[in-house]
XYZ file of C-alpha atoms in Angstrom:
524
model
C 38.170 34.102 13.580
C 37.208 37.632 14.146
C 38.335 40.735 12.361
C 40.792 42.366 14.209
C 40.100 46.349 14.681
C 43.147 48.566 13.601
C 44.084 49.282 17.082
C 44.755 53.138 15.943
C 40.648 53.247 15.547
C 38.526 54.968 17.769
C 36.221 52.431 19.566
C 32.421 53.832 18.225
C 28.916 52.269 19.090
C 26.276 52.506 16.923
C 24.889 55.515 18.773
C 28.004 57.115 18.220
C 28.225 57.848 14.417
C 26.618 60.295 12.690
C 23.451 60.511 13.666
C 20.990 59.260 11.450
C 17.462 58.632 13.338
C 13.687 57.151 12.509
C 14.492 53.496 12.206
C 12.033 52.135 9.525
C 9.032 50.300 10.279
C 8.919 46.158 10.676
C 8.061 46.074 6.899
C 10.602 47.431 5.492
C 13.678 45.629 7.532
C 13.767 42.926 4.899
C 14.576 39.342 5.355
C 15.879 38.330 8.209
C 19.053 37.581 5.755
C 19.391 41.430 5.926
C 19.106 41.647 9.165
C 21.799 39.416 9.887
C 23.498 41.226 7.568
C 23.427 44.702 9.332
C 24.082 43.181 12.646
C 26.962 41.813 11.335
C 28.263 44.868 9.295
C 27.255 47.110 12.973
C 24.925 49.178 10.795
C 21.259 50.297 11.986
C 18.730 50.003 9.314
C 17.752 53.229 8.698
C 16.605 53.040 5.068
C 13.819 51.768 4.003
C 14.016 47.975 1.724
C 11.360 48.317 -1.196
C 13.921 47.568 -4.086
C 13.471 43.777 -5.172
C 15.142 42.101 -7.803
C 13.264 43.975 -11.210
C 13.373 47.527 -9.791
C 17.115 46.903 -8.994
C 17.500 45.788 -12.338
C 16.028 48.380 -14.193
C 17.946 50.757 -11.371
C 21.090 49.364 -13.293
C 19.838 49.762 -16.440
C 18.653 53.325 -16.790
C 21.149 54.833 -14.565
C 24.028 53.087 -17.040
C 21.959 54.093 -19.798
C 24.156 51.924 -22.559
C 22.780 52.786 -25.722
C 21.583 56.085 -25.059
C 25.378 57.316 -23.883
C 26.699 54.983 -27.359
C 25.099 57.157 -28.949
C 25.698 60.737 -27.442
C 29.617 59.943 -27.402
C 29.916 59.248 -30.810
C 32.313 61.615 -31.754
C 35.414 60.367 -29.492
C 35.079 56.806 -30.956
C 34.421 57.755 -34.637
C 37.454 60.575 -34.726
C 39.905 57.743 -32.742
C 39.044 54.099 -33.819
C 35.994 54.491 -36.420
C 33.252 51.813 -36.863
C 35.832 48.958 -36.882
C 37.720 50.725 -33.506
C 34.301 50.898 -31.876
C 32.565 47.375 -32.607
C 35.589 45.506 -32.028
C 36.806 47.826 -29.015
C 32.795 47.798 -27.666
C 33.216 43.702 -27.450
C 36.752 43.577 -25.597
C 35.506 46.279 -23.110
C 32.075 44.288 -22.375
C 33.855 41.506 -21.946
C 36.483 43.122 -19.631
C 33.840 44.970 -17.303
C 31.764 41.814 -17.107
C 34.738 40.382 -15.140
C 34.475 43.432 -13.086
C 31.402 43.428 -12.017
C 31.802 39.725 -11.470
C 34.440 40.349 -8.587
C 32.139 43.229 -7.044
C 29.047 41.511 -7.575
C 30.912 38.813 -5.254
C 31.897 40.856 -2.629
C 28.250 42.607 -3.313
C 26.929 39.469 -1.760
C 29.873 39.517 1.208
C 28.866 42.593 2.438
C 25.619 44.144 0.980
C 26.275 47.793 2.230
C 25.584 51.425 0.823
C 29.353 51.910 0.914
C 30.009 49.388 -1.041
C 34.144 49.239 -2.510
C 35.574 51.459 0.203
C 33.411 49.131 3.104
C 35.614 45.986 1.169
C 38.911 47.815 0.687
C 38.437 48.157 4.813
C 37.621 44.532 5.223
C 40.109 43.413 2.916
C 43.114 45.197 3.005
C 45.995 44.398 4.671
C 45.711 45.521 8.260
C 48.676 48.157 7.644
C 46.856 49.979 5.209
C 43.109 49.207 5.705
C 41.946 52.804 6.968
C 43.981 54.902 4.499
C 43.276 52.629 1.356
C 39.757 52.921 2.653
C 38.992 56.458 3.522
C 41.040 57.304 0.025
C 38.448 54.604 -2.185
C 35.518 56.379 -0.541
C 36.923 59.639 -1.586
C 37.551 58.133 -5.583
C 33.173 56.906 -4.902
C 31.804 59.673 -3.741
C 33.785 61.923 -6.273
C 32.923 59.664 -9.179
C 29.473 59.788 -8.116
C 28.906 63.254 -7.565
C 30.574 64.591 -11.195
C 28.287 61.456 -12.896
C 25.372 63.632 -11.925
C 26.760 66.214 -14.150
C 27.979 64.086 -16.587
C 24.466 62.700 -17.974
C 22.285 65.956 -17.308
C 24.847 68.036 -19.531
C 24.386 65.183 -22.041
C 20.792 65.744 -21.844
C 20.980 69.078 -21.993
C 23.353 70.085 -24.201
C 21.653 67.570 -26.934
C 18.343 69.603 -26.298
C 20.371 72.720 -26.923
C 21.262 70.262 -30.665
C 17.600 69.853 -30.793
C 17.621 73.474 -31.136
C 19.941 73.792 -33.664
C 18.450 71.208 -36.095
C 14.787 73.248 -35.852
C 16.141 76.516 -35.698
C 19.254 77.349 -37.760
C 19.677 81.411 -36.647
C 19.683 79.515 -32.667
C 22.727 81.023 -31.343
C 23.147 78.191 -28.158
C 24.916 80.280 -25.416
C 27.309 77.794 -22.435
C 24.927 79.394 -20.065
C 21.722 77.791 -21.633
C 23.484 74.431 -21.329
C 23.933 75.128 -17.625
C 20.608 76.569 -17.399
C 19.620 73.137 -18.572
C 21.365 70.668 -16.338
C 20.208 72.321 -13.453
C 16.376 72.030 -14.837
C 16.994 68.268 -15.336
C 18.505 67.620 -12.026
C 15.522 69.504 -10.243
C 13.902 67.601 -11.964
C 15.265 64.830 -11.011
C 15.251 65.865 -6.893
C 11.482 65.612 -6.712
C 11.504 62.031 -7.266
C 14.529 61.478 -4.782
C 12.779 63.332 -2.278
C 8.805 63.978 -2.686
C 8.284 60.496 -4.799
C 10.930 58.550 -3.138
C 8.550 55.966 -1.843
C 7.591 55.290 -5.539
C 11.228 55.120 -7.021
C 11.114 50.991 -7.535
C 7.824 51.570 -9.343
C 9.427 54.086 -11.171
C 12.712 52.460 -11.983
C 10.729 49.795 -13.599
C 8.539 52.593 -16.334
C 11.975 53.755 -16.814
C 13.305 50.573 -17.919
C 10.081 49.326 -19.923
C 10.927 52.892 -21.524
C 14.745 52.281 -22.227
C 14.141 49.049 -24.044
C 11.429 50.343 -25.964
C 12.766 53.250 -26.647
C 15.996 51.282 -28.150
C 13.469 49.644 -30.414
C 11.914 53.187 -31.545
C 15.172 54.424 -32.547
C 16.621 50.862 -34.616
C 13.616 50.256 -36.333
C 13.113 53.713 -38.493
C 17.170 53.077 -38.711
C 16.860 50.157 -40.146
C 14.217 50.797 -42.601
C 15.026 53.983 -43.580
C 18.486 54.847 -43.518
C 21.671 54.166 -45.737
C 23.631 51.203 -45.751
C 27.754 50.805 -45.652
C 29.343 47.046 -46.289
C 30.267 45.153 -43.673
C 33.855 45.084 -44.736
C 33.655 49.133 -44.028
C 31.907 48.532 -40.714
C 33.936 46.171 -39.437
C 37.610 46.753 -41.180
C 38.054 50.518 -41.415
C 39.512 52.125 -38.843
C 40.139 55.887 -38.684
C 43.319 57.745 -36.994
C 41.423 61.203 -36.741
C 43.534 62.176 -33.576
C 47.018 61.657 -35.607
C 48.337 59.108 -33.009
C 51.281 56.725 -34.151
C 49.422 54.084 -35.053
C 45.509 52.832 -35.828
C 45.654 50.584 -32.337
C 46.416 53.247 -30.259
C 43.712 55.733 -32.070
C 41.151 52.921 -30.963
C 42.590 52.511 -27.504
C 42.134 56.168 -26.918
C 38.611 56.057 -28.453
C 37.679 53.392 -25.832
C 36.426 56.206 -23.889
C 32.934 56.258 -25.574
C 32.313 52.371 -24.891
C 34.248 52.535 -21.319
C 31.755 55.479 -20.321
C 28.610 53.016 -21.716
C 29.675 50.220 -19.727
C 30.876 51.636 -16.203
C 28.709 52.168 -13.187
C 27.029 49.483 -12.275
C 28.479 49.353 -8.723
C 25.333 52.307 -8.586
C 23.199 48.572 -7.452
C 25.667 48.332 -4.346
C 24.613 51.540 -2.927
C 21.640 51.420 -2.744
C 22.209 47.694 -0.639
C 20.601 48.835 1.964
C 17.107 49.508 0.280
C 17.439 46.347 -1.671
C 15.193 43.155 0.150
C 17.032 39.836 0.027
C 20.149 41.973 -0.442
C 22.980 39.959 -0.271
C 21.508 37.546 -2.633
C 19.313 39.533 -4.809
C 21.873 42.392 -5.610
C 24.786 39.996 -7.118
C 21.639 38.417 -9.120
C 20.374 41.820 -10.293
C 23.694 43.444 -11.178
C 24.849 40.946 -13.777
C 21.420 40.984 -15.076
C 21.850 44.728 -16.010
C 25.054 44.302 -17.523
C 24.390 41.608 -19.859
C 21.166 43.696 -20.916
C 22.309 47.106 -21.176
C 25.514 44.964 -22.994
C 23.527 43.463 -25.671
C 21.333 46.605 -26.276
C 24.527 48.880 -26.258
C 25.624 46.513 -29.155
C 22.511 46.486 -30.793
C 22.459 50.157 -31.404
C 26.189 50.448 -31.975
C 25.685 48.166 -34.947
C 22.963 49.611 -36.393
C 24.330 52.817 -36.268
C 27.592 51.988 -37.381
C 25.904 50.458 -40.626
C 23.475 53.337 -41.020
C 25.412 56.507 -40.815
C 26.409 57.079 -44.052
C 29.161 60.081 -44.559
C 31.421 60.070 -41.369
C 32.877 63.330 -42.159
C 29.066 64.481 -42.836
C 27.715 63.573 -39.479
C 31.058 64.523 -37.216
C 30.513 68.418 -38.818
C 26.927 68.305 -37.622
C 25.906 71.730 -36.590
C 23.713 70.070 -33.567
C 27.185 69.231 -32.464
C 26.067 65.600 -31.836
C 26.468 62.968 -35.016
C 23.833 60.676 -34.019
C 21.147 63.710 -34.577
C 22.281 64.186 -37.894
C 22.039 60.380 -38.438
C 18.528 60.041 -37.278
C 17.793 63.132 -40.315
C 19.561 61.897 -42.689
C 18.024 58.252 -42.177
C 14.448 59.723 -42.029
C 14.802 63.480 -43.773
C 12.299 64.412 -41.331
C 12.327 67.204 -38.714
C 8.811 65.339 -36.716
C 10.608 62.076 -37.001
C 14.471 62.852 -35.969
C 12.814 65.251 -33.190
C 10.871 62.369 -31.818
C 13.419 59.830 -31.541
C 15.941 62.626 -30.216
C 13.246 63.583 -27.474
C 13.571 59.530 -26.800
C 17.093 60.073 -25.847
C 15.857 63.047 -23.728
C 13.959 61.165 -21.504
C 15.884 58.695 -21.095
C 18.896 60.258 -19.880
C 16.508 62.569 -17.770
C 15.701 59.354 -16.111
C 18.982 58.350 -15.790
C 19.683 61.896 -13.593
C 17.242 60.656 -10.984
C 19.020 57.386 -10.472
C 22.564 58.907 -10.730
C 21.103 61.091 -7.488
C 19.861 58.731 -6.101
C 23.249 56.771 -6.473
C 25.860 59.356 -5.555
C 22.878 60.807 -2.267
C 23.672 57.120 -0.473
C 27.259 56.889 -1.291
C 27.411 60.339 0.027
C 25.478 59.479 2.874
C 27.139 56.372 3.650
C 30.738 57.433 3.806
C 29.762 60.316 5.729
C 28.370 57.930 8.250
C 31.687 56.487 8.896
C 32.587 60.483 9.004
C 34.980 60.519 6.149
C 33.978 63.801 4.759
C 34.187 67.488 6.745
C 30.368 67.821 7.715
C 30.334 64.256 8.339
C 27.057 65.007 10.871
C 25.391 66.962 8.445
C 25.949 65.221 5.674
C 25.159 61.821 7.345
C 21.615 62.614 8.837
C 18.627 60.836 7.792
C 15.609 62.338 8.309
C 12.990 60.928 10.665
C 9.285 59.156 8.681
C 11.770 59.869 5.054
C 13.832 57.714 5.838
C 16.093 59.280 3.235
C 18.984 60.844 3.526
C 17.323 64.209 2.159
C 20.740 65.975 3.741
C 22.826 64.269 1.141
C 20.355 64.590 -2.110
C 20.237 68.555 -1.210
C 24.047 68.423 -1.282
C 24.359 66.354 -4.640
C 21.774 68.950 -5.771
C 24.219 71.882 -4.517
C 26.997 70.406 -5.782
C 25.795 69.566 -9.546
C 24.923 73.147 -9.626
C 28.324 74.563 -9.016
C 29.775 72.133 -11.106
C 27.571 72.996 -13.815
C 28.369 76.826 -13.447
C 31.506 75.772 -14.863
C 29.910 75.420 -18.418
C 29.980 79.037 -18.686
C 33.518 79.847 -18.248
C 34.638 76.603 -20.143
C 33.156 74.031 -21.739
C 36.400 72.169 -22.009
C 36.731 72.510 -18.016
C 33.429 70.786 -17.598
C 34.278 68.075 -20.061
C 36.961 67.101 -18.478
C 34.956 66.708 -14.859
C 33.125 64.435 -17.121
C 36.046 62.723 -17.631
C 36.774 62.486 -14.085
C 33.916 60.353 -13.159
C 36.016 57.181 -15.473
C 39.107 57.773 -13.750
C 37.539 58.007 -10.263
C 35.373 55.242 -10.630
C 37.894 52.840 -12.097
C 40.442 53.726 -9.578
C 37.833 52.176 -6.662
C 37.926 49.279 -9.006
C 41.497 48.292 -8.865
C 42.108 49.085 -5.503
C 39.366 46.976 -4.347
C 39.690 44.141 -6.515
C 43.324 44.340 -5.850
C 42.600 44.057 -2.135
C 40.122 40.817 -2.670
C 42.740 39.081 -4.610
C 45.640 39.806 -2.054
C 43.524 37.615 0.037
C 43.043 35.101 -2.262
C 46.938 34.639 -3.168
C 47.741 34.811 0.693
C 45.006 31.910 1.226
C 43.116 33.849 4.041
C 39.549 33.049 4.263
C 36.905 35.609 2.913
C 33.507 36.754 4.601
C 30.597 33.431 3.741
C 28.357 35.031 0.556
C 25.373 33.136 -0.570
C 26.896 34.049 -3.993
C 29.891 32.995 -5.381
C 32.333 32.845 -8.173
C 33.630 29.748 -6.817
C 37.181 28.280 -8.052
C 37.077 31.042 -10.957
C 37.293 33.645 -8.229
C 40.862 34.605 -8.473
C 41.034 33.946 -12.466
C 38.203 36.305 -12.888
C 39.743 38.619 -10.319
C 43.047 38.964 -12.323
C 41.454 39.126 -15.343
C 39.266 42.092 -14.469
C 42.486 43.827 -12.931
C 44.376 42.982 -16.346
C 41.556 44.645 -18.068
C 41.032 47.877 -15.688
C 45.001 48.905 -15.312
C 45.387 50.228 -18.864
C 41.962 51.142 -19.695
C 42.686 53.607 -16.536
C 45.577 55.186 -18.123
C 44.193 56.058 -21.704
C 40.834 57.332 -20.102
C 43.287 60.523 -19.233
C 43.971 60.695 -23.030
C 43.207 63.825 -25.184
C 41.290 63.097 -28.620
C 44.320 64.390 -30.921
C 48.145 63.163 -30.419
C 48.448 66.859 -30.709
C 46.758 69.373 -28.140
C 46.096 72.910 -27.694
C 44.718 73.923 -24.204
C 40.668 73.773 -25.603
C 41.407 70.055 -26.638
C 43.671 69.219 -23.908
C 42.172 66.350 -21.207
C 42.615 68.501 -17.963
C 40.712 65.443 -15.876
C 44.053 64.169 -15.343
C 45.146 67.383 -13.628
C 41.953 67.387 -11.342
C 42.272 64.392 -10.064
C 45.995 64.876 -8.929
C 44.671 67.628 -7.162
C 41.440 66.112 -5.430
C 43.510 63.201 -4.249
C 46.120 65.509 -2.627
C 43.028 67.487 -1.061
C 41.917 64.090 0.488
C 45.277 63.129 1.612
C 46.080 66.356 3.178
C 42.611 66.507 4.691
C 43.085 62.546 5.828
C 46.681 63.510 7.339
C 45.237 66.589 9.136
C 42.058 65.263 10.587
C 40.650 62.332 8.205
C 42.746 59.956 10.232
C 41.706 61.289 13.577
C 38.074 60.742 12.752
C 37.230 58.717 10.371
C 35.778 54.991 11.088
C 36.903 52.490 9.166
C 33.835 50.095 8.427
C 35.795 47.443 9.918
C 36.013 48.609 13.042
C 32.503 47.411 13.142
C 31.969 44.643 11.727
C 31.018 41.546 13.788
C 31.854 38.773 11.788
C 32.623 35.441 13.065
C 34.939 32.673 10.406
C-alpha cells in the first residue's frame, strides 16, 4: 500500500522546502541502504555520513553523561528518597527507559531521519490527527533540545563556581558569574560544531575513552579512601526530606535525579542522517549507550551512596553541590577533590558540544518541514559545511538568552531545566502511543532491518506504563510544602509554550507546515 497524504497538505517537491543546498560528495552518501532510505523518506542528503557505529556510541554516551549528572543532582534524590530511594528508584527507571528506547530504537531503524519522533508521530498517527500530533511533537523536540543545552553547561558551570568555593572561602559567587560561565562553555562548545565539525566522530570517541576513564578516576580514590555506611543503611533507609505523606512518594518525586541521568538518548536519531548504515547501525548503537552509560550510572551511584558519610554534612555543603564535599571528605585533599571535580568539568563540557550538536539538527530538521517561524532561515545548510551552521548559531543565541535568566532567578532557570524532562518525555508517549495504535489496529508498519519482533507491542506498553507517571511527578517541587523560590514553575512554562505552538499552528502552523508524510514514498 502507499501512505496516503492528508489531503489538507500542500503538495511540496523536494526543491520546494526550505532550502538547504551543497549536496555532499559521493563519499559521504553512505550505503546504498541510506540511500534508499532518503528516497523513500523524500529527503535530499544534504549532511554529510561520517558517524559509524563507535562514534555514535560514544555520541550517546557523553551527551547523556550518566554518572557525571548522578552525581551533580544529588541533592533532589538524597532530600526525597535517600540512598535506598535512589538505588532502588535508579534500577526501576533503567529498566523502564530501556523499554523506551527499545520502541524508538525500532522505529529508529523504520525511518532513520534527523526528525526523528515527530517524522513517526506523522507516519503513524491516525490520519485525522497526523499533522497536528506531529507539528505539536516537533515543538515538545526542539524545545527539549534547545533548554538541554542549558541544562548541562549551567551544571558545568555552576559546579566550577563550587570549585570556587571549596579553594576560596571569602568567594562571594554572583548568578551573573554562573551565566558568564555557561555561555563560555557553550562557545566553547560552537567551535567544534562549526570549525571542527568534520572531526566530531573522532572526537566523540576521546570523549567517551574520557567518560569511562574518568568514572574509574573518581571510584577508585572513593573506594580506597573514603568512609563506609552498611549496606542495610544504603539500601533500607529512606529519607522524607520534602515532608510528603509518605516515604514512596518522597522517592517518586526524587526520581528526578535518575530520570534526568537516563533520558536523551533519542540525541542518536538526530543525527540519522550523518550516521552510515543508518537504519541498521543507529538501533545497534543506541541500546549500546544505554546499557553502558546504565551500568556506569550504577556504578557510581553505589559507590557514592556507600561512601558519603554524613548526609546532612554533605547536603549543607557550601560548594552547593554534595558530591564535592564527598570527594574532600573521602580524600581531605584540596589537589585531589579539585582534580576529580575538574573530571566532571570536562566531561560535561563535552557533553555541551554534543547537546548542540543534538538540538542544531533537530532544529534544522523540523524547520525543513517549516514548522517553526523562520522556517527558511533556520533550515539552510550551508554550501562545502554541509552543516546546518544557521541552526547551531541559533542554539548558540538561544542558550544565551536563556542563560541571562540566571541573573534575575536562579529558581526560573532551574525550572527550564526542568522543562527539558517534561518536553522530552511528552515526545515519548505521544509517539510510542502512536506506534502501538497501529499495532492494536493490526495495520502493517514501515519494513526495518531491526526489530523487536513479537515483543513489540509488550515492550511498547510497558514503556508507556513506565513514561505516564514518571511525566507527572517530573513537575513536582522538592518539599510537599512550597514557597515561590522552591516552587517547580516548569510546569507553568510548558502550559504556556504549548499554547504558543497551538496558537501559532492554528494561525499559520497549519497553513505551512509539511507533515513528513506527505513525502514519504513508501511502498507495503
Amino acid at each position: 500500500m502507499r501512505w496516503k497524504k492528508d489531503s489538507s497538505t500542500v503538495t511540496m517537491t523536494m526543491a520546494e522546502e526550505a532550502p538547504s543546498r551543497g549536496q555532499v560528495a559521493p563519499k559521504w552518501r553512505g550505503t546504498q541502504a541510506d540511500q534508499a532510505d532518503m528516497s523513500t523518506l523524500g529527503r535530499e542528503q544534504v549532511l554529510r555520513r561520517n558517524f559509524r557505529f563507535i562514534s555514535i556510541v560514544g555520541f550517546g554516551c557523553t551527551l547523556i553523561a550518566t554518572w557525571e549528572v548522578v552525581l551533580t543532582l544529588l541533592t533532589q534524590g538524597l532530600t526525597d528518597g535517600g540512598t535506598a530511594g535512589l538505588i532502588w528508584g535508579y534500577l526501576i527507571v533503567a529498566a523502564g527507559f530501556l523499554l523506551v528506547f527499545l520502541s524508538l530504537a525500532e522505529m529508529a531503524s523504520m525511518a532513520p531521519t534527523s526528525g526523528g519522533q515527530y517524522h513517526w508521530v506523522s507516519e503513524f498517527a491516525p490520519p485525522s490527527c497526523q499533522k497536528f500530533l506531529s507539528y505539536i511533537t516537533g515543538w515538545l523536540c526542539a524545545l527539549g533540545w534547545q533548554c538541554a543545552i542549558v541544562s548541562i553547561a549551567y551544571l558545568a558551570g555552576t559546579i566550577i563556581q563550587g570549585m570556587i568555593v571549596l579553594n576560596n572561602a571569602d568567594y562571594n559567587g554572583k548568578p551573573w558569574h554562573g551565566t558568564l560561565l555557561v555561555i563560555a562553555i557553550t562557545l566553547f562548545s560552537i567551535v567544534f560544531n562549526t570549525f571542527l565539525a568534520k572531526r566530531l566522530p573522532f572526537i566523540e570517541v576521546l570523549i567517551l575513552i574520557l567518560h569511562v576513564c574518568g568514572l574509574f578516576a573518581i571510584i577508585i580514590p572513593l573506594w580506597v579512601l573514603g568512609p563506609r555506611r552498611s549496606a542495610k543503611q544504603v539500601f533500607t533507609e529512606f529519607n522524607n526530606g520534602g515532608d510528603w505523606n509518605s516515604a514512596g512518594t518522597a522517592t517518586l518525586v526524587g526520581f528526578s535525579t535518575t530520570i534526568t541521568a537516563l533520558i536523551g538518548y533519542d540525541c542518536a536519531v538526530h543525527m540519522s542522517e550523518e550516521i552510515k548504515d543508518a537504519s541498521e547501525t543507529l538501533p545497534k548503537a543506541m541500546i549500546t549507550s544505554v546499557c553502558v552509560n546504565a551500568a556506569c550510572g550504577f556504578l557510581m551511584l553505589v559507590t557514592v551512596c556507600f561512601t558519603l558519610g554524613d548526609i546532612d554534612d554533605i547536603l549543607a555543603s557550601p560548594t552547593g553541590y554534595p558530591f564535592m564535599q564527598v570527594f574532600y571528605n573521602a580524600t581531605e585533599s584540596l589537589p585531589g577533590t579539585n582534580t576529580m571535580t575538574a573530571i566532571l568539568v570536562l566531561t560535561l563540557t563535552a557533553s555541551t558540544i554534543t547537546e548542540v550538536a543534538t538540538a542544531s539538527r533537530q532544529l534544522w530538521s523540523f524547520a525543513r518541514d517549516r514548522g517553526l517561524p523562520f522556517s527558511k532561515f533556520f533550515g539552510y545548510v550551508n554550501p562545502g559545511w554541509n552543516i546546518p551552521l544557521n541552526a547551531v548559531m541559533v542554539s548558540l543565541a538561544v542558550t544565551i538568552l536563556l542563560s541571562l535568566i540566571n541573573i534575575g532567578s536562579t529558581t526560573a532557570l532551574l525550572a527550564i531545566v526542568t522543562l527539558t524532562i517534561g518536553a522530552m518525555m511528552s515526545s515519548y508517549i505521544i509517539t510510542i502511543g502512536c506506534v502501538l495504535l497501529k499495532r492494536i489496529r493490526g495495520q502493517p508498519l514501515p519494513p526495518h532491518r531491526w526489530t523487536l519482533g513479537r515483543f513489540g507491542m509488550a515492550i511498547n506498553i510497558g514503556a508507556l506504563c513506565f513514561l505516564c507517571p514518571v511525566f507527572v511527578f517530573a513537575f513536582f517541587p522538592l518539599t510537599s510544602k512550597v514557597e515561590p523560590e522552591t516552587m517547580n514553575w516548569s510546569a507553568v512554562m510548558y502550559g504556556g509554550i504549548m499554547m504558543i505552538a497551538v496558537v501559532y499552528y492554528v494561525f499559520r502552523g497549519r497553513h505551512h507546515y509539511i507533515p513528513p508524510v506527505a513525502l514519504v514514498k513508501r511502498e507495503m
